[in-house]
Amino acid sequence: KYEKAILEYEKVVKNYPDGNKVPKALLKQGLSFHHLGDKTSANLILQQVIRDYPNTNDAKVARSQLLEIK
């Protein structure tokens, strides 16, 4: 049910852009795209996590996931 998860994570990002759950929602959204085989979208979203939230644990996880995807 990754498609539904992606849509739900998108709601968090859109409805609470300054919320503390956004980095985690983006990370999980990127991982969901990866599980669906959409490497392009996964890469873009994981890079966004790293760029916008560089000092978070979510960015650390995103970095390691990017290495696995490539």
Tab-separated table of C-alpha atoms in Angstrom:
chain	number	residue	atom	x	y	z
A	1	LYS	CA	0.000	0.000	0.000
A	2	TYR	CA	2.874	2.320	-0.791
A	3	GLU	CA	0.754	4.439	-3.131
A	4	LYS	CA	-1.690	5.280	-0.341
A	5	ALA	CA	1.191	5.938	2.049
A	6	ILE	CA	2.761	8.391	-0.403
A	7	LEU	CA	-0.496	10.335	-0.578
A	8	GLU	CA	-0.865	10.396	3.209
A	9	TYR	CA	2.715	11.625	3.701
A	10	GLU	CA	2.032	14.316	1.114
A	11	LYS	CA	-0.892	15.544	3.221
A	12	VAL	CA	1.423	16.002	6.200
A	13	VAL	CA	3.884	17.999	4.091
A	14	LYS	CA	1.170	20.179	2.525
A	15	ASN	CA	-0.978	20.728	5.616
A	16	TYR	CA	1.835	21.273	8.134
A	17	PRO	CA	4.773	22.696	6.155
A	18	ASP	CA	6.479	24.001	9.300
A	19	GLY	CA	5.650	20.979	11.437
A	20	ASN	CA	8.241	18.772	13.068
A	21	LYS	CA	6.842	15.684	11.281
A	22	VAL	CA	7.704	16.925	7.782
A	23	PRO	CA	11.259	15.512	7.584
A	24	LYS	CA	10.037	12.062	8.649
A	25	ALA	CA	7.073	12.222	6.257
A	26	LEU	CA	9.365	13.128	3.361
A	27	LEU	CA	11.806	10.383	4.280
A	28	LYS	CA	9.045	7.777	4.400
A	29	GLN	CA	7.602	9.093	1.169
A	30	GLY	CA	10.983	8.709	-0.516
A	31	LEU	CA	11.340	5.175	0.819
A	32	SER	CA	7.856	4.344	-0.434
A	33	PHE	CA	8.762	5.509	-3.937
A	34	HIS	CA	11.892	3.358	-3.736
A	35	HIS	CA	9.848	0.292	-2.778
A	36	LEU	CA	7.618	0.938	-5.787
A	37	GLY	CA	10.685	1.003	-8.045
A	38	ASP	CA	10.507	4.752	-8.766
A	39	LYS	CA	14.151	5.567	-8.175
A	40	THR	CA	13.903	9.040	-9.709
A	41	SER	CA	11.210	10.228	-7.305
A	42	ALA	CA	12.916	8.492	-4.394
A	43	ASN	CA	16.195	10.252	-5.175
A	44	LEU	CA	14.546	13.668	-5.476
A	45	ILE	CA	12.682	13.389	-2.189
A	46	LEU	CA	15.613	11.943	-0.237
A	47	GLN	CA	17.821	14.745	-1.554
A	48	GLN	CA	15.180	17.240	-0.409
A	49	VAL	CA	15.322	15.801	3.118
A	50	ILE	CA	19.117	16.196	3.144
A	51	ARG	CA	18.974	19.714	1.702
A	52	ASP	CA	16.140	21.077	3.853
A	53	TYR	CA	16.862	19.218	7.119
A	54	PRO	CA	20.623	18.540	6.995
A	55	ASN	CA	21.258	18.050	10.706
A	56	THR	CA	18.446	15.623	11.428
A	57	ASN	CA	18.511	11.894	11.888
A	58	ASP	CA	16.138	11.708	8.921
A	59	ALA	CA	18.816	13.283	6.710
A	60	LYS	CA	21.311	10.716	7.958
A	61	VAL	CA	18.949	7.895	7.007
A	62	ALA	CA	18.253	9.577	3.647
A	63	ARG	CA	21.984	9.703	2.886
A	64	SER	CA	22.418	5.994	3.560
A	65	GLN	CA	19.343	5.170	1.474
A	66	LEU	CA	20.639	7.213	-1.451
A	67	LEU	CA	23.808	5.113	-1.428
A	68	GLU	CA	21.717	1.942	-1.604
A	69	ILE	CA	19.530	3.216	-4.448
A	70	LYS	CA	22.420	4.146	-6.729
